[in-house]
CSV table of C-alpha atoms in Angstrom, one decimal:
chain,number,residue,atom,x,y,z
A,985,MET,CA,0.0,0.0,0.0
A,986,SER,CA,1.5,3.3,-1.1
A,987,THR,CA,1.9,6.3,1.2
A,988,PRO,CA,0.8,9.7,-0.1
A,989,ARG,CA,3.8,11.8,-0.9
A,990,GLY,CA,2.6,14.8,1.3
A,991,ARG,CA,2.3,12.6,4.4
A,992,THR,CA,5.7,11.0,3.8
A,993,THR,CA,7.3,14.5,3.5
A,994,ALA,CA,5.5,15.6,6.6
A,995,SER,CA,6.7,12.6,8.6
A,996,ARG,CA,10.3,13.3,7.5
A,997,ILE,CA,10.0,16.9,8.5
A,998,ALA,CA,8.6,16.0,11.8
A,999,LEU,CA,11.2,13.4,12.5
A,1000,ALA,CA,14.0,15.7,11.5
A,1001,PHE,CA,12.5,18.4,13.7
A,1002,LEU,CA,12.4,16.1,16.7
A,1003,LEU,CA,15.9,14.8,16.2
A,1004,SER,CA,17.3,18.3,15.9
A,1005,SER,CA,15.6,19.6,19.0
A,1006,ASN,CA,17.2,19.0,22.4
A,1007,ILE,CA,13.9,18.0,24.1
A,1008,ALA,CA,12.2,14.9,25.4
A,1009,ILE,CA,9.2,13.8,23.3
A,1010,ALA,CA,6.9,14.1,26.4
A,1011,ALA,CA,6.1,17.7,27.5
A,1012,PRO,CA,7.6,18.8,30.8
A,1013,TRP,CA,5.3,19.0,33.8
A,1014,VAL,CA,7.1,22.1,34.9
A,1015,PRO,CA,8.8,24.3,32.2
A,1016,LEU,CA,12.2,25.2,33.7
A,1017,ASN,CA,13.7,27.4,31.0
A,1018,SER,CA,15.1,30.6,32.4
A,1019,GLY,CA,12.6,33.5,32.1
A,1020,THR,CA,9.5,31.3,32.4
A,1021,ARG,CA,7.0,33.4,34.4
A,1022,TRP,CA,3.8,32.4,36.2
A,1023,GLU,CA,1.3,35.0,37.6
A,1024,TYR,CA,-1.3,33.9,40.2
A,1025,GLN,CA,-4.3,35.6,41.6
A,1026,GLY,CA,-5.5,34.7,45.2
A,1027,ASP,CA,-9.2,34.4,46.1
A,1028,ALA,CA,-8.7,36.8,49.0
A,1029,GLY,CA,-6.9,39.5,47.0
A,1030,GLY,CA,-3.4,38.1,47.1
A,1031,HIS,CA,-1.1,38.2,44.1
A,1032,GLN,CA,2.1,36.3,43.3
A,1033,VAL,CA,4.6,36.2,40.4
A,1034,GLU,CA,7.1,33.3,40.1
A,1035,THR,CA,9.9,33.3,37.7
A,1036,ILE,CA,12.7,30.9,36.7
A,1037,THR,CA,15.7,33.1,37.1
A,1038,GLY,CA,18.5,30.7,36.2
A,1039,THR,CA,20.2,27.7,37.7
A,1040,THR,CA,22.4,26.7,40.6
A,1041,THR,CA,24.0,23.6,41.9
A,1042,LEU,CA,22.8,21.7,45.0
A,1043,HIS,CA,24.6,18.5,46.1
A,1044,GLY,CA,26.1,18.2,42.6
A,1045,ARG,CA,22.9,18.6,40.7
A,1046,VAL,CA,22.1,21.5,38.4
A,1047,VAL,CA,18.7,22.8,39.5
A,1048,ALA,CA,16.4,25.6,38.3
A,1049,ILE,CA,15.8,28.6,40.6
A,1050,LYS,CA,12.1,29.6,41.0
A,1051,HIS,CA,11.9,33.1,42.5
A,1052,HIS,CA,8.8,34.4,44.3
A,1053,ALA,CA,8.3,38.2,44.0
A,1054,GLU,CA,5.4,39.2,46.3
A,1055,GLY,CA,3.5,38.8,49.6
A,1056,ALA,CA,4.7,36.8,52.6
A,1057,ASP,CA,7.0,34.7,50.3
A,1058,THR,CA,8.8,37.7,48.8
A,1059,GLY,CA,12.3,36.6,47.9
A,1060,LEU,CA,11.7,32.9,48.4
A,1061,GLU,CA,13.7,30.7,46.1
A,1062,ASN,CA,12.9,27.0,45.6
A,1063,TYR,CA,14.9,24.7,43.5
A,1064,TRP,CA,13.5,22.2,40.9
A,1065,LEU,CA,14.6,19.7,38.4
A,1066,LEU,CA,13.1,16.9,36.3
A,1067,ASP,CA,14.0,13.2,36.8
A,1068,ALA,CA,14.8,11.0,33.8
A,1069,ASP,CA,11.2,9.8,33.6
A,1070,GLY,CA,9.9,13.4,33.7
A,1071,SER,CA,8.9,13.4,37.4
A,1072,VAL,CA,9.1,16.8,39.0
A,1073,LEU,CA,11.7,16.9,41.8
A,1074,LEU,CA,12.1,19.5,44.5
A,1075,ALA,CA,15.7,19.9,45.7
A,1076,GLY,CA,15.2,22.5,48.4
A,1077,TYR,CA,14.5,26.1,49.1
A,1078,PHE,CA,15.9,29.3,50.8
A,1079,SER,CA,13.8,32.1,52.2
A,1080,PRO,CA,15.4,35.4,53.1
A,1081,ALA,CA,12.4,36.4,55.1
A,1082,GLN,CA,12.7,33.3,57.3
A,1083,GLY,CA,16.5,33.4,57.1
A,1084,SER,CA,16.7,29.7,56.5
A,1085,GLY,CA,16.2,27.0,54.0
A,1086,LEU,CA,16.6,23.2,53.4
A,1087,VAL,CA,18.2,20.9,50.9
A,1088,TYR,CA,16.6,17.5,50.3
A,1089,GLU,CA,18.7,14.4,49.7
A,1090,PRO,CA,17.5,12.8,47.6
A,1091,PRO,CA,15.3,15.5,46.0
A,1092,ILE,CA,11.6,15.0,46.8
A,1093,ARG,CA,9.5,13.5,44.0
A,1094,PHE,CA,6.8,16.2,44.1
A,1095,VAL,CA,4.9,15.1,41.0
A,1096,PRO,CA,5.3,11.5,39.9
A,1097,VAL,CA,5.1,11.0,36.1
A,1098,PRO,CA,3.0,9.6,34.7
A,1099,PRO,CA,0.6,11.0,37.3
A,1100,VAL,CA,-1.5,8.1,38.5
A,1101,LEU,CA,-4.0,8.3,41.3
A,1102,GLY,CA,-3.0,6.4,44.4
A,1103,PRO,CA,-0.2,6.0,46.9
A,1104,GLN,CA,3.5,6.3,46.0
A,1105,PRO,CA,6.3,4.6,47.8
A,1106,PHE,CA,7.9,6.3,50.8
A,1107,VAL,CA,11.5,7.5,50.2
A,1108,SER,CA,13.8,8.1,53.1
A,1109,THR,CA,14.9,11.7,52.8
A,1110,ALA,CA,17.5,13.7,54.7
A,1111,PHE,CA,16.7,17.3,55.4
A,1112,HIS,CA,19.9,19.4,55.3
A,1113,ASP,CA,20.3,22.9,56.6
A,1114,PHE,CA,20.7,25.2,53.6
A,1115,ALA,CA,23.6,27.3,55.1
A,1116,THR,CA,25.7,24.6,56.8
A,1117,ASP,CA,24.6,21.4,54.9
A,1118,ALA,CA,24.2,19.7,58.3
A,1119,VAL,CA,21.6,16.9,58.4
A,1120,LEU,CA,18.7,18.2,60.6
A,1121,PHE,CA,16.7,15.0,60.5
A,1122,THR,CA,15.8,12.1,58.1
A,1123,THR,CA,12.2,11.1,57.5
A,1124,PRO,CA,10.2,9.1,54.9
A,1125,VAL,CA,8.5,11.4,52.4
A,1126,ARG,CA,5.7,10.5,50.0
A,1127,TYR,CA,3.7,12.6,47.6
A,1128,ASP,CA,0.6,11.1,46.1
A,1129,VAL,CA,-1.5,12.1,43.2
A,1130,THR,CA,-4.9,12.7,44.9
A,1131,GLN,CA,-7.0,14.3,42.2
A,1132,ASP,CA,-7.5,14.1,38.4
A,1133,LEU,CA,-9.8,16.9,37.2
A,1134,MET,CA,-10.5,19.9,35.0
A,1135,LEU,CA,-9.9,23.3,36.5
A,1136,SER,CA,-11.4,26.5,35.2
A,1137,LEU,CA,-9.0,29.3,36.0
A,1138,PRO,CA,-8.4,32.9,35.0
A,1139,ALA,CA,-5.8,31.7,32.5
A,1140,GLY,CA,-8.1,29.1,31.0
A,1141,THR,CA,-9.3,25.5,31.5
A,1142,PHE,CA,-6.7,22.9,32.3
A,1143,HIS,CA,-6.6,19.2,32.8
A,1144,ALA,CA,-4.8,19.1,36.2
A,1145,PHE,CA,-3.6,16.7,38.8
A,1146,GLY,CA,-3.6,17.5,42.5
A,1147,VAL,CA,-0.8,16.3,44.7
A,1148,GLY,CA,-0.6,16.0,48.5
A,1149,ARG,CA,2.0,14.8,50.9
A,1150,TYR,CA,1.6,12.2,53.6
A,1151,ILE,CA,3.3,13.7,56.7
A,1152,ALA,CA,4.6,11.7,59.6
A,1153,LEU,CA,6.3,14.7,61.3
A,1154,PRO,CA,5.2,18.3,61.7
A,1155,GLU,CA,6.4,20.9,59.2
A,1156,PRO,CA,8.9,23.5,60.4
A,1157,ASN,CA,7.1,26.3,62.2
A,1158,GLY,CA,6.8,29.7,60.6
A,1159,ALA,CA,4.9,32.7,61.8
A,1160,LEU,CA,2.1,32.3,64.4
A,1161,GLY,CA,-0.7,30.1,63.0
A,1162,SER,CA,1.4,29.0,60.0
A,1163,GLN,CA,3.8,26.4,58.8
A,1164,ILE,CA,6.5,26.2,56.2
A,1165,SER,CA,5.8,23.9,53.4
A,1166,VAL,CA,8.5,21.7,51.8
A,1167,ASP,CA,8.9,24.3,49.0
A,1168,GLY,CA,9.4,27.1,51.6
A,1169,ARG,CA,6.0,28.8,51.3
A,1170,LEU,CA,4.2,30.0,54.4
A,1171,VAL,CA,0.9,28.1,54.8
A,1172,THR,CA,-1.8,28.3,57.4
A,1173,PHE,CA,-2.8,25.4,59.6
A,1174,ARG,CA,-5.7,23.2,58.4
A,1175,ASP,CA,-6.2,21.7,61.8
A,1176,LYS,CA,-4.2,20.5,64.8
A,1177,SER,CA,-3.5,17.0,63.4
A,1178,ILE,CA,-1.4,17.0,60.3
A,1179,PHE,CA,-0.6,13.3,59.8
A,1180,TYR,CA,-2.1,13.7,56.3
A,1181,PHE,CA,-1.4,16.9,54.5
A,1182,ASP,CA,-4.3,17.5,52.2
A,1183,THR,CA,-4.0,18.5,48.5
A,1184,ARG,CA,-2.4,21.9,48.1
A,1185,ASP,CA,-0.8,21.9,44.7
A,1186,TRP,CA,-2.2,21.2,41.2
A,1187,PHE,CA,-0.1,20.7,38.1
A,1188,SER,CA,-0.9,20.6,34.3
A,1189,GLU,CA,1.4,19.1,31.7
A,1190,ASP,CA,3.4,21.7,29.7
A,1191,VAL,CA,2.2,24.5,32.1
A,1192,GLY,CA,3.5,23.6,35.6
A,1193,GLU,CA,1.6,24.6,38.7
A,1194,VAL,CA,-1.8,26.0,37.8
A,1195,GLN,CA,-3.2,26.3,41.3
A,1196,TYR,CA,-1.9,26.2,44.9
A,1197,ASP,CA,-3.4,26.6,48.4
A,1198,THR,CA,-1.6,28.3,51.2
A,1199,GLY,CA,-4.8,29.0,53.2
A,1200,GLU,CA,-5.6,31.4,50.4
A,1201,LEU,CA,-6.3,29.7,47.0
A,1202,TYR,CA,-4.0,31.0,44.2
A,1203,GLN,CA,-5.0,30.4,40.6
A,1204,LEU,CA,-3.0,30.8,37.4
A,1205,ARG,CA,-3.7,34.1,35.7
A,1206,SER,CA,-1.0,34.1,33.1
A,1207,LEU,CA,2.0,32.1,31.9
A,1208,ASP,CA,4.9,33.5,29.9
A,1209,LEU,CA,7.2,31.1,28.1
A,1210,PRO,CA,9.9,33.3,26.6
A,1211,THR,CA,11.4,30.6,24.4
A,1212,ALA,CA,9.1,29.1,21.8
A,1213,THR,CA,8.7,25.4,22.7
A,1214,ALA,CA,9.5,22.7,20.2
A,1215,ARG,CA,6.4,20.9,21.4
A,1216,SER,CA,4.1,23.7,20.2
A,1217,SER,CA,5.8,23.6,16.8
A,1218,TRP,CA,5.4,19.9,16.6
A,1219,GLY,CA,1.7,20.4,17.3
A,1220,ARG,CA,1.5,22.8,14.4
A,1221,ILE,CA,3.2,20.2,12.1
A,1222,LYS,CA,0.7,17.6,13.1
A,1223,ARG,CA,-2.3,19.9,12.5
A,1224,LEU,CA,-1.0,20.8,9.0
A,1225,TYR,CA,-0.6,17.1,7.9
A,1226,ARG,CA,-3.6,15.2,9.3
């Protein structure tokens, strides 16, 4: 059976495009290119801007720096990378406002990929002081995918997955009535017992975090990807040659 010449040409173009692009075929669950910018609007009037400002090295790993510009988390930096399978890993954080930070060894698997509802395995994780690298304590850490849903947000409608952490120990204390989440954000108490930390973060493929809850619910208002993604170009090629 012969193949139409147009489709053969399109296939070759698409294959060459993919081979010449330094990307994985699957879209990243958090775009980590320098200059990527997320803007969030809170349901109580809060506002936040998060920007990938570059990279640094933690425990021998090159990680992306996500900088928080406003509110109680002004100046907060948390550090992200993608595992070989695309899972989103959190390597640590530093908060100038708190004057402290943590480095995780190994990095915490924040969003398992592919995201599948249900429990993940516990991973023994050492919590290192950011300034001294001393081990403060070691504890099992587990993030589960808890929700699979469509979210209607100011930036649009997204297929999203909620993630939540099972906690065996209290989070580090922050300001009165608050705690510090593993990414360094100040979050308010849900209740007195926190043996299960309910869902606070929602992610969408190729977009990153589209919603998060610190006690105030923040929803994605805009996303700026300064470098045109190869995936979007690949999508245009597929639409042209269906």
